[in-house]
GROMACS .gro file of C-alpha atoms in nm:
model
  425
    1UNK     CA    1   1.887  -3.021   0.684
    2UNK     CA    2   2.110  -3.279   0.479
    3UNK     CA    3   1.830  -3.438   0.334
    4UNK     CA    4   1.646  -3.105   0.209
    5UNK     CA    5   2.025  -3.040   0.078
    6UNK     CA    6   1.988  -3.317  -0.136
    7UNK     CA    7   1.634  -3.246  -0.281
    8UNK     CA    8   1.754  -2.859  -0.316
    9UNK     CA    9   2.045  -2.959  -0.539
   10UNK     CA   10   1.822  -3.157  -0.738
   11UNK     CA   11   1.552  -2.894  -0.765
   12UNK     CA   12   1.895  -2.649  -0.862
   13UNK     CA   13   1.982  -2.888  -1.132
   14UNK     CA   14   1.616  -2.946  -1.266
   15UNK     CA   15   1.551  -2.569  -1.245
   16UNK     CA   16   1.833  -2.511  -1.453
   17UNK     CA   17   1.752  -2.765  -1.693
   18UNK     CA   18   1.394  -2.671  -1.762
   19UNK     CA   19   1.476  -2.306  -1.825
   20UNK     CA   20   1.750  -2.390  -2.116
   21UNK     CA   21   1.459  -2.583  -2.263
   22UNK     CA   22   1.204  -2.287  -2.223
   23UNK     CA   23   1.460  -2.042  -2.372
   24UNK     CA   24   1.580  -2.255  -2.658
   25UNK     CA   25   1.201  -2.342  -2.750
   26UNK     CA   26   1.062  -1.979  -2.743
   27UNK     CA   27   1.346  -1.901  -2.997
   28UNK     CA   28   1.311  -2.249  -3.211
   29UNK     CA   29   0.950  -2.166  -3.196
   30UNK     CA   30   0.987  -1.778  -3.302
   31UNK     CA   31   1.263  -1.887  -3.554
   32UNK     CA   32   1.044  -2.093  -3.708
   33UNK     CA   33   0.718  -1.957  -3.703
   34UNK     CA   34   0.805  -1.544  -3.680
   35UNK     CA   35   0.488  -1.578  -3.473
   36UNK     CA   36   0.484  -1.418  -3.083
   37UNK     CA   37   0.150  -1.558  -3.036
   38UNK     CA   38   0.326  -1.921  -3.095
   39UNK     CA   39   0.592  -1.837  -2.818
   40UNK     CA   40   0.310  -1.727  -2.595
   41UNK     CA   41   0.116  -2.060  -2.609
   42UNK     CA   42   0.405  -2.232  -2.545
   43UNK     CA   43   0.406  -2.029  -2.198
   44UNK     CA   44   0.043  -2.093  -2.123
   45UNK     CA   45   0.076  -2.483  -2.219
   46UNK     CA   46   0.348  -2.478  -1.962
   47UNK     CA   47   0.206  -2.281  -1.700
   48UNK     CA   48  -0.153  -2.360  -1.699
   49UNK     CA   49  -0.184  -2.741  -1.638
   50UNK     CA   50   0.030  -2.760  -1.364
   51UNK     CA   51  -0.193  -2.477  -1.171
   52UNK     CA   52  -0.549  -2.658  -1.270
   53UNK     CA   53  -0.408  -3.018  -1.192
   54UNK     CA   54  -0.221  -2.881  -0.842
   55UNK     CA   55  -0.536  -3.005  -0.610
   56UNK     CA   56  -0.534  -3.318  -0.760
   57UNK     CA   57  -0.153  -3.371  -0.713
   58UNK     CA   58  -0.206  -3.225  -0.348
   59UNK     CA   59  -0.452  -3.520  -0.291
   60UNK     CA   60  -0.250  -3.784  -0.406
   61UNK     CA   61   0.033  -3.630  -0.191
   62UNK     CA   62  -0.150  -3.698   0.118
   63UNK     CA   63  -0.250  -4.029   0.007
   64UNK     CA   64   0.028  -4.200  -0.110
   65UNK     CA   65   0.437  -4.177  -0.111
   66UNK     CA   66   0.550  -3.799  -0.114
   67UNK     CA   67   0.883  -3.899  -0.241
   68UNK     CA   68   0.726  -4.168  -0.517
   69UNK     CA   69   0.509  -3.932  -0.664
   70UNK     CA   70   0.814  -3.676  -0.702
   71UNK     CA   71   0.981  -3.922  -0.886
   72UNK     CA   72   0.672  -4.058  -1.137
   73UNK     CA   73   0.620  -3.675  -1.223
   74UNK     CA   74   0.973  -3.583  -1.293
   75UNK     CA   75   1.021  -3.970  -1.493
   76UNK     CA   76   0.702  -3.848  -1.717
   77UNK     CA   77   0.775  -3.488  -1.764
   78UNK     CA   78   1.115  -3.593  -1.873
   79UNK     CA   79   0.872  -3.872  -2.158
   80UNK     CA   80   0.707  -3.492  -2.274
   81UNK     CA   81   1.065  -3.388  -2.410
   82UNK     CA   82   1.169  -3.734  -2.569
   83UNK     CA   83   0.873  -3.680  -2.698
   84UNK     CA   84   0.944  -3.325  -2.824
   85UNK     CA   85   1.345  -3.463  -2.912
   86UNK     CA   86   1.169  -3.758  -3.111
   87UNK     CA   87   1.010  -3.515  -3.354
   88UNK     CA   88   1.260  -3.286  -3.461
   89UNK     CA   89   1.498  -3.548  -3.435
   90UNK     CA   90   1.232  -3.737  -3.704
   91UNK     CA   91   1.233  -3.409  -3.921
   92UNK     CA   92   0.899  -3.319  -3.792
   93UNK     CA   93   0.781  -2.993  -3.955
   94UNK     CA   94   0.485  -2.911  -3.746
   95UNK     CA   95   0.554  -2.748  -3.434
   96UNK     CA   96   0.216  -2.939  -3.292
   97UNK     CA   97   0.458  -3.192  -3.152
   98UNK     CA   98   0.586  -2.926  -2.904
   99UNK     CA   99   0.264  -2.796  -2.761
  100UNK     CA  100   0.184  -3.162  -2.705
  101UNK     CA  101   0.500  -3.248  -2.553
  102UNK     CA  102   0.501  -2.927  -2.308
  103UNK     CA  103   0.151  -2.995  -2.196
  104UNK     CA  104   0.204  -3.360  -2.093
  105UNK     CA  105   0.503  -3.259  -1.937
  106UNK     CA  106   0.329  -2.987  -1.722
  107UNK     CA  107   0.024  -3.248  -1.657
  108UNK     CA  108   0.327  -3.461  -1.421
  109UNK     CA  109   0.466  -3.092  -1.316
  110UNK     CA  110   0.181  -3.109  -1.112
  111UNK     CA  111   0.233  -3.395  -0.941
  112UNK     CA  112   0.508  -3.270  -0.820
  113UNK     CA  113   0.487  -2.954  -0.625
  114UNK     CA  114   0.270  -3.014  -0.384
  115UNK     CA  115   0.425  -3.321  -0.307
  116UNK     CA  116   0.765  -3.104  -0.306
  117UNK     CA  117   0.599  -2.846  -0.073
  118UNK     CA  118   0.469  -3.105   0.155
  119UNK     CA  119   0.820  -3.340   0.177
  120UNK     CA  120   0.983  -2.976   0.358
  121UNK     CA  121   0.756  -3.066   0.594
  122UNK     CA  122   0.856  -3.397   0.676
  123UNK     CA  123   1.200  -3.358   0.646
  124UNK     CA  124   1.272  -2.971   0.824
  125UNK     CA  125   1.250  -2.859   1.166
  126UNK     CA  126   1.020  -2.543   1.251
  127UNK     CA  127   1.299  -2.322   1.265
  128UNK     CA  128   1.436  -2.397   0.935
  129UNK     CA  129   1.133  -2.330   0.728
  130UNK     CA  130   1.229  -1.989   0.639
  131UNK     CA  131   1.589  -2.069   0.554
  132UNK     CA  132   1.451  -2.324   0.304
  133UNK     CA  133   1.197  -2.101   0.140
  134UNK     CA  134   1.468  -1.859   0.068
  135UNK     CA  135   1.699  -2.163  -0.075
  136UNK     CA  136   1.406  -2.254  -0.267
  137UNK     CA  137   1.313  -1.924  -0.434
  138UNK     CA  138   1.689  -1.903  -0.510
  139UNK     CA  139   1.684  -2.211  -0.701
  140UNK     CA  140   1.396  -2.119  -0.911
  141UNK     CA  141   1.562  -1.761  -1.024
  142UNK     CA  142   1.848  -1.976  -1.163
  143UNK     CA  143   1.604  -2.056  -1.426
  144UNK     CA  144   1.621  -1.665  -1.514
  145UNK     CA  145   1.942  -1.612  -1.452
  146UNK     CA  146   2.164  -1.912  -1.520
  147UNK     CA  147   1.940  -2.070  -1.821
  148UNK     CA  148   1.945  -1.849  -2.116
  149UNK     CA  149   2.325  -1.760  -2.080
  150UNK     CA  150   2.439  -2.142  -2.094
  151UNK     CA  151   2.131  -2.257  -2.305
  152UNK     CA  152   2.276  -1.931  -2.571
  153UNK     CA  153   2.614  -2.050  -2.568
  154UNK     CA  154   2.511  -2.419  -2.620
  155UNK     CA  155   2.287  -2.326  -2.931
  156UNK     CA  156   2.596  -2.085  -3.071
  157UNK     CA  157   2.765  -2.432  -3.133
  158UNK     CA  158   2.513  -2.705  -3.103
  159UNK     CA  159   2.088  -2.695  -3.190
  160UNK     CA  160   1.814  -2.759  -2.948
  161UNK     CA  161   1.815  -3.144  -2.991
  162UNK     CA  162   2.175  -3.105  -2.703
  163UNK     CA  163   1.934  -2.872  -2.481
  164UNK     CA  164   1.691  -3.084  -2.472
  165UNK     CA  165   1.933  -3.438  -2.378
  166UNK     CA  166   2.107  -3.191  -2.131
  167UNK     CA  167   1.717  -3.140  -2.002
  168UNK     CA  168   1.630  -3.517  -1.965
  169UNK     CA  169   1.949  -3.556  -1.823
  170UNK     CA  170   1.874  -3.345  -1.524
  171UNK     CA  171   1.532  -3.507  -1.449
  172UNK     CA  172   1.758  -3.843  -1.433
  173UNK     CA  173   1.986  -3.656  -1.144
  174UNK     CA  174   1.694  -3.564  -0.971
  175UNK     CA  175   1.538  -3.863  -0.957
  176UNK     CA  176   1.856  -4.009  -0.795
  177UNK     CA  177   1.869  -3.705  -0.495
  178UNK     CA  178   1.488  -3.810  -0.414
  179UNK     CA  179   1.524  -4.157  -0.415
  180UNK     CA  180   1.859  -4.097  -0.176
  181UNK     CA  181   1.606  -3.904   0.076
  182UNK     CA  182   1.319  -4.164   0.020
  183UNK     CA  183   1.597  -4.454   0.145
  184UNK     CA  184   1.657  -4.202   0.466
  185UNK     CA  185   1.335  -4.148   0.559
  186UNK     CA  186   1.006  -4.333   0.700
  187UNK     CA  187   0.753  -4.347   0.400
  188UNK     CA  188   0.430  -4.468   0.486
  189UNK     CA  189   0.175  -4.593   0.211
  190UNK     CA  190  -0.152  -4.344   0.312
  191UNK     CA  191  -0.423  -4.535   0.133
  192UNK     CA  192  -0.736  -4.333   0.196
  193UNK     CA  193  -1.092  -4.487   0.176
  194UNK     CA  194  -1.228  -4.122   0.090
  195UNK     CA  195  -1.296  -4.034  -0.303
  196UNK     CA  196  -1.103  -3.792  -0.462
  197UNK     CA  197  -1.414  -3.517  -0.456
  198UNK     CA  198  -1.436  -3.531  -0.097
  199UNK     CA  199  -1.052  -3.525  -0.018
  200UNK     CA  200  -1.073  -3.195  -0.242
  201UNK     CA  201  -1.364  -3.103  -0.050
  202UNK     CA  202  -1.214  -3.199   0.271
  203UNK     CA  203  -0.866  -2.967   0.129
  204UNK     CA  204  -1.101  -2.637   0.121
  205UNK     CA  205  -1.273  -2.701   0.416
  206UNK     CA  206  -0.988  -2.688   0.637
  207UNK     CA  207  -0.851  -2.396   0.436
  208UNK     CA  208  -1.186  -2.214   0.521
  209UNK     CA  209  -1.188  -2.312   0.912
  210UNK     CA  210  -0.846  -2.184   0.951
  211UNK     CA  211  -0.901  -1.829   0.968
  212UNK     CA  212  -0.559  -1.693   0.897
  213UNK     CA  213  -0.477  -1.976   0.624
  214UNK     CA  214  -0.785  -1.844   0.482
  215UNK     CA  215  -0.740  -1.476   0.511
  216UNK     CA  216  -0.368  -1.512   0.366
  217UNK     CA  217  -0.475  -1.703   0.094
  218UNK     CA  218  -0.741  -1.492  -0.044
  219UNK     CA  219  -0.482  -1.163   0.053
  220UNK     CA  220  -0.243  -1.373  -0.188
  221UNK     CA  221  -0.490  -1.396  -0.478
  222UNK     CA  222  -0.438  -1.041  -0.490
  223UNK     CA  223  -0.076  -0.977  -0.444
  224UNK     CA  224  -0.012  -1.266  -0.742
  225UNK     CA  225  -0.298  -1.073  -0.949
  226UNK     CA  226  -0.089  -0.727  -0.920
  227UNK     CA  227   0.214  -0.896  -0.940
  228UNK     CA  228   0.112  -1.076  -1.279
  229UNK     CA  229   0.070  -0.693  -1.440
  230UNK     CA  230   0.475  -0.595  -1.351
  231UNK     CA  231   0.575  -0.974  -1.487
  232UNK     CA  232   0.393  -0.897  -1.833
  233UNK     CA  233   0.400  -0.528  -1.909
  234UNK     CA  234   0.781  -0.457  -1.765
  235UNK     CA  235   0.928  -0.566  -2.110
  236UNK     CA  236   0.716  -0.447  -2.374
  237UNK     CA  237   0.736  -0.092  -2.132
  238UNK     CA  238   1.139  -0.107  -2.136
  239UNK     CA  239   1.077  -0.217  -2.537
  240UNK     CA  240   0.917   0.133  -2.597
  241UNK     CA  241   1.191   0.315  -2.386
  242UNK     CA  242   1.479   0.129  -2.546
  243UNK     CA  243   1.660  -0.220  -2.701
  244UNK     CA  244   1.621  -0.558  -2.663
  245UNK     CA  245   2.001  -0.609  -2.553
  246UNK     CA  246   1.851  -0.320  -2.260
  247UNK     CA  247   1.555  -0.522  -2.256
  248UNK     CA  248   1.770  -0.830  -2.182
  249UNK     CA  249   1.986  -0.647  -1.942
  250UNK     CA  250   1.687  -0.570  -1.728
  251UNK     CA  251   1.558  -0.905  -1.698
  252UNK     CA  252   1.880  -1.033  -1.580
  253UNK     CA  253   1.844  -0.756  -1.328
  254UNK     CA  254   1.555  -0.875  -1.221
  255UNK     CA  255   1.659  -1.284  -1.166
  256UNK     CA  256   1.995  -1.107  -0.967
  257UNK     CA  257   1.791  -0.882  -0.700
  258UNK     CA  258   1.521  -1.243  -0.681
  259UNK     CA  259   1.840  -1.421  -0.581
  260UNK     CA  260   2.024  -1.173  -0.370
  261UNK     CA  261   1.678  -1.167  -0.205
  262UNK     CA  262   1.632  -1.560  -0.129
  263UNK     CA  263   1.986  -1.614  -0.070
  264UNK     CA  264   1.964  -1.350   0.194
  265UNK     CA  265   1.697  -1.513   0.375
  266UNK     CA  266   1.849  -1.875   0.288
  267UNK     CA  267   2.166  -1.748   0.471
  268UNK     CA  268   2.031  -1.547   0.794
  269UNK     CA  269   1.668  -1.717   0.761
  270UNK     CA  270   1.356  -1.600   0.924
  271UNK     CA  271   1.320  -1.635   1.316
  272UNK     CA  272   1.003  -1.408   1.403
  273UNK     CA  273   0.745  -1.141   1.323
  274UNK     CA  274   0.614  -1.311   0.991
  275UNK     CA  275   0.333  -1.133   0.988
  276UNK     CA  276   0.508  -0.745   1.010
  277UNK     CA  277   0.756  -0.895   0.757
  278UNK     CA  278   0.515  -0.980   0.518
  279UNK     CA  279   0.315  -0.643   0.519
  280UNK     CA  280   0.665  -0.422   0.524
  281UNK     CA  281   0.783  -0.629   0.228
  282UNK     CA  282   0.404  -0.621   0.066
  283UNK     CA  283   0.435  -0.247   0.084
  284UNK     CA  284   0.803  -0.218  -0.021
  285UNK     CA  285   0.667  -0.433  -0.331
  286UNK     CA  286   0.395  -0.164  -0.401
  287UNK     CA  287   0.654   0.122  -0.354
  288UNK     CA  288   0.882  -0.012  -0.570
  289UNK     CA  289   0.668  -0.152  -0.841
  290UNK     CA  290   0.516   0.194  -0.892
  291UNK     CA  291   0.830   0.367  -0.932
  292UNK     CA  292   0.903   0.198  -1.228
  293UNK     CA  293   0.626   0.333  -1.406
  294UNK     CA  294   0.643   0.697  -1.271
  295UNK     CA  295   0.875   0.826  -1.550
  296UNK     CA  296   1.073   0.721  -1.847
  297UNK     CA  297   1.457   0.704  -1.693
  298UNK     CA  298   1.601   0.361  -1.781
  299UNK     CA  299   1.812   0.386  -1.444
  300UNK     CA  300   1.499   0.426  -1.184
  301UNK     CA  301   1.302   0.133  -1.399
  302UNK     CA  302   1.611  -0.061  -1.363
  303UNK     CA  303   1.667   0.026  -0.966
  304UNK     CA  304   1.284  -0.048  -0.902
  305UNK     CA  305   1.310  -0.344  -1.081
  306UNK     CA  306   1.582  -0.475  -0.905
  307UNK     CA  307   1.452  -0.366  -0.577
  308UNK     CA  308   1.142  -0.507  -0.642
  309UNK     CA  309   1.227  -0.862  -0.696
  310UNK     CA  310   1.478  -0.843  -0.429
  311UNK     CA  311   1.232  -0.773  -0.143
  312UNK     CA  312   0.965  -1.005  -0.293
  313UNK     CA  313   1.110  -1.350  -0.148
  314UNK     CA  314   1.086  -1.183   0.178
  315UNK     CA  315   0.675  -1.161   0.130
  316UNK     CA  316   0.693  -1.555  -0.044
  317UNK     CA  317   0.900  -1.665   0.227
  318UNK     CA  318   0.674  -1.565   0.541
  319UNK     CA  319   0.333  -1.690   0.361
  320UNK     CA  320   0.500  -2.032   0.328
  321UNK     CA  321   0.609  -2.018   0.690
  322UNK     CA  322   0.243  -1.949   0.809
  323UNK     CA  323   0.058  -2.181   0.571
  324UNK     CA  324   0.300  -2.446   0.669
  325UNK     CA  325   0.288  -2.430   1.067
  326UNK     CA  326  -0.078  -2.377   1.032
  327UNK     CA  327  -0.178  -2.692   0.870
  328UNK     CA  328  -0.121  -3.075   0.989
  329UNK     CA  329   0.131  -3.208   0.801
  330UNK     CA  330  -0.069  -3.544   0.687
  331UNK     CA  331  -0.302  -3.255   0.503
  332UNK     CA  332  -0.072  -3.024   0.381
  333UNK     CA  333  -0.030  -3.225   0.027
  334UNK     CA  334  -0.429  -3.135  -0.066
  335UNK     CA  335  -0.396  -2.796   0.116
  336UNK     CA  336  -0.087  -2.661  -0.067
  337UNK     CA  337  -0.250  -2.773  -0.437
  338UNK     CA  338  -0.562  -2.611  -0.348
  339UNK     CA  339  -0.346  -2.290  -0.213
  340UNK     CA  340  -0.161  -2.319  -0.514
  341UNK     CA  341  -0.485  -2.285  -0.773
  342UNK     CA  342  -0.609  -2.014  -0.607
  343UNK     CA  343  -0.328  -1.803  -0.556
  344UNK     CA  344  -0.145  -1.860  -0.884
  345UNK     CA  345  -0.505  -1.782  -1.063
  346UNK     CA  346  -0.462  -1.439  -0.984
  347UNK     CA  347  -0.173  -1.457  -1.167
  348UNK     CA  348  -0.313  -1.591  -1.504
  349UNK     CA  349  -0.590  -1.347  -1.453
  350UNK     CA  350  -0.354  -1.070  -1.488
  351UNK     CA  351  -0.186  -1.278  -1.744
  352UNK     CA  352  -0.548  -1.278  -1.959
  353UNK     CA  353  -0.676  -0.886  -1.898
  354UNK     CA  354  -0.317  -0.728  -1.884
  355UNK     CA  355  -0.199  -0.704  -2.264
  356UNK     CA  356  -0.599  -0.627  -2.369
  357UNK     CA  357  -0.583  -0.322  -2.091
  358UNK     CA  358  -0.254  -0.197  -2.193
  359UNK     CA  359  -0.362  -0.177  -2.616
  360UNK     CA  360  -0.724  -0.101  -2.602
  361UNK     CA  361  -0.730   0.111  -2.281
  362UNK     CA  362  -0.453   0.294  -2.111
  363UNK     CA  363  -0.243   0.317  -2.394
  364UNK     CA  364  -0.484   0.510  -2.590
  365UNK     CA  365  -0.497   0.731  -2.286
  366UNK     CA  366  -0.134   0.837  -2.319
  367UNK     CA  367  -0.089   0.873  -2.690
  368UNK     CA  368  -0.223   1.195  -2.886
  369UNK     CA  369  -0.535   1.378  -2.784
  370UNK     CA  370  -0.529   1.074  -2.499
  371UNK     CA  371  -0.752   1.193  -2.205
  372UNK     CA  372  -0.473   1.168  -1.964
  373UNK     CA  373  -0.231   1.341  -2.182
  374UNK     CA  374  -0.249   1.706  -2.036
  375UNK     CA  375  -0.281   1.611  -1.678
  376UNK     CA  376  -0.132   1.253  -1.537
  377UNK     CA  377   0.059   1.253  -1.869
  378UNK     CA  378   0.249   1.574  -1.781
  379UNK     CA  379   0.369   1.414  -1.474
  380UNK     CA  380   0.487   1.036  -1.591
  381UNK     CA  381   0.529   1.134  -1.987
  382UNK     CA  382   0.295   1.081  -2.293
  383UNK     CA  383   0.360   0.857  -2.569
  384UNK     CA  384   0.394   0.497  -2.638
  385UNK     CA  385   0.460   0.298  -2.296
  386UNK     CA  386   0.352   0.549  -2.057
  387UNK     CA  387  -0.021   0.366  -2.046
  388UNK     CA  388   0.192   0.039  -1.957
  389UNK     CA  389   0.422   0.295  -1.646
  390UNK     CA  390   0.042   0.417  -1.520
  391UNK     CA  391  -0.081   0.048  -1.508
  392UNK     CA  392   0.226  -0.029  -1.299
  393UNK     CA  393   0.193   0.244  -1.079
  394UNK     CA  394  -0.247   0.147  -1.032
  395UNK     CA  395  -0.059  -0.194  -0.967
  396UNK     CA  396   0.160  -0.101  -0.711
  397UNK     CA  397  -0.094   0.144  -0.523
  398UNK     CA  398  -0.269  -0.225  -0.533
  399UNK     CA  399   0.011  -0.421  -0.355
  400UNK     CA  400   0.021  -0.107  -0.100
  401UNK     CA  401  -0.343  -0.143  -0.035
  402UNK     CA  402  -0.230  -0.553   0.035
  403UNK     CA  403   0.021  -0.493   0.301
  404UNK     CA  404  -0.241  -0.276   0.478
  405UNK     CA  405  -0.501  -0.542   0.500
  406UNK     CA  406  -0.208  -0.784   0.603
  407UNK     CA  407  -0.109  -0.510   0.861
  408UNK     CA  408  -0.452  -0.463   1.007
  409UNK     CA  409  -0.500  -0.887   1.000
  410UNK     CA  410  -0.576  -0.984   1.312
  411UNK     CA  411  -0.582  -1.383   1.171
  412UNK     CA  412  -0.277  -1.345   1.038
  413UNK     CA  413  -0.122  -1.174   1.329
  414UNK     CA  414  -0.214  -1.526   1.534
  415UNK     CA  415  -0.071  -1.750   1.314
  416UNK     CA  416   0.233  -1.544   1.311
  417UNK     CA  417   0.234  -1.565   1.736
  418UNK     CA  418   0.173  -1.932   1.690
  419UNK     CA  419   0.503  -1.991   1.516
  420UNK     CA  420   0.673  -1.780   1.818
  421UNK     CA  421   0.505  -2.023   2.040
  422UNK     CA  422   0.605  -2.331   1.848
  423UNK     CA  423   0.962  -2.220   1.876
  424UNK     CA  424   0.969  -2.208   2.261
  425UNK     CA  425   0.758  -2.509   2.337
   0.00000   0.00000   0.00000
């Protein structure tokens, strides 16, 4: 475990980094444009490239140095933010410079995760796969939790040109913890005759002929789809209810129970039953996700918030166990960026329909003379939100319909035996 240590600390660090720069350009971006639409493109640029790109960084993980392709894309993503730096360090009035900046930066973002995904591999035993998921999910919620308060009390004294040096600075101390593990480990050079169509190819061919890979990855799609609903709608629905400080509150609610969670399983880890995990916490997900749309009291959104996010890196954690015993290693590169585009485009589906559903559709249904208002309304509340609470709870009832099919999996189930087996070999 010493060497995922290292690459977990600098993961911590870089997580950290990169969400002071996403919260101090969504409010340089707002502050100088007034425009929401602006702060939302900003999220897409981010998000998007690295999920399109992911097969293509998942061949080239396979191919060549894990470790070496870490460091290019964290060197180059760091070049997007000098970039960014450059311009409003130049007086640059334009905010073009940013979207430009954050895409190139996302384009090497996706070099690196399913090189990142594949290194655990190498470097853990069986055993400790769980443990390191759980590390690994708590990481990333330090983005959410940790980020905005220290990048808000750097920009109450300083502006976002010390965010973003603080930023590169982090992709510098990352790039030292891989290079430490790339001097303690074997890399071979994997220089592949194949062309990059048919190593893609080759990727969803062996997702397909693994039957429980394949069943958990399409089950996936869905889960990220319904999850994508509760990531969008649960602030404009608190926004109806209440404040932004409440608003705020929540969120932070919502990074503490997604850390509790993965520290919990970093801690105790994972030893058996994946498979019953993963459907308990699936349905746990659904219960919990529905509650928060079922009436208007700030304290149950708030509880099922919190309880939602802290069972969900129980469900991430036991998907990444059974993908990753499932799949040769010298593959898993290709496999994990193909797993990757398909899962997370559920996610930017919801992320696409979501908003449109809520104004033009179920919102309607809930405000006066709404056909839902003297019947479902009189049970979860009428008015401005409450076509947001009903999507949540049509969202949840999803999820619960999820942990069934995982339930009743038989595929599943045999991957989950396998990694019994594995463990007494």
């Amino acid at each position: 475990m010493k060497n995922f240590y290292k690459l977990w600390l600098g993961e911590l660090i870089s997580s950290i980094g990169s969400g002071m720069t996403a919260f101090a350009l969504s409010v340089y971006v707002y502050k100088k444009t007034g425009s929401v639409s602006y702060v939302s493109l900003i999220t897409l640029l981010s998000f998007m490239p690295s999920i399109v790109l992911s097969p293509i960084g998942g061949l080239l993980a396979d191919r060549y140095d894990r470790r070496l392709l870490m460091i290019i894309g964290d060197l180059f993503s760091g070049l997007g933010l000098v970039y960014i730096l450059w311009s409003i360090q130049t007086g640059e009035k334009s905010i073009v410079p940013i979207f430009v900046g954050i895409t190139f930066s996302s384009i090497f973002t996706s070099l690196l995760e399913p090189s990142y995904r594949a290194t655990l591999t190498d470097i853990l035993e069986e055993e400790n796969y769980a443990k390191a998921s759980g590390l690994i999910q708590a990481a990333g919620s330090a983005k959410y939790l940790i980020s905005p308060v220290i990048a808000g009390i750097v920009l109450s004294v300083a502006d976002i040109r010390v965010i973003l040096l603080l930023d590169i600075l982090t992709f510098i101390t990352t790039c030292l913890m891989i290079f430490l593990v790339r001097k303690s480990i074997n890399s071979e050079m994997k220089n592949y005759k194949k062309d990059s169509f048919k190593g893609l190819l080759e990727g969803l061919f062996i997702i397909k002929g693994n039957r429980g890979v394949y069943s958990l990855v399409i089950i996936m799609f869905f889960v990220c789809f319904f999850m994508g609903f509760i990531q969008i709608l649960i602030r404009p629905m608190i926004l109806a209810l209440s404040s932004v400080k409440t608003a705020g509150i929540m969120e932070s609610l919502c990074a503490v129970g997604l850390l509790i969670g993965s520290l919990w399983i970093g801690i105790a880890g994972i030893k058996k039953n994946y498979s019953k995990i993963l459907a308990v916490a699936c349905f746990f997900c659904g219960i919990f996700m529905s509650m928060t749309g079922v009436n208007e009291n700030l304290a149950i959104i708030g509880i099922s918030t919190f309880l939602f996010f802290s069972t969900l890196p129980f469900m991430n954690s036991c998907a990444d166990v059974l993908v990753r015993v499932s799949i040769p290693n010298e593959l898993q590169g290709r496999v994990w960026g193909l797993i990757s585009l398909i899962t997370q485009m559920g996610t930017v589906a919801a992320y696409i329909i979501s908003g449109v559903m809520a104004d033009y559709v179920f919102e309607p249904m809930f405000n006066k003379n709404g056909i839902l208002v003297e019947n479902i309304g009189i049970i979860i509340g009428t008015g401005k939100g409450r076509g947001i609470g009903f999507m949540l709870i049509l969202s949840g009832m999803g999820m619960l319909i999820m942990a069934i099919v995982i339930w009743k999996n038989r595929e599943i189930r045999e991957v989950s035996e396998k990694c019994v087996d594995l463990k007494f070999k």
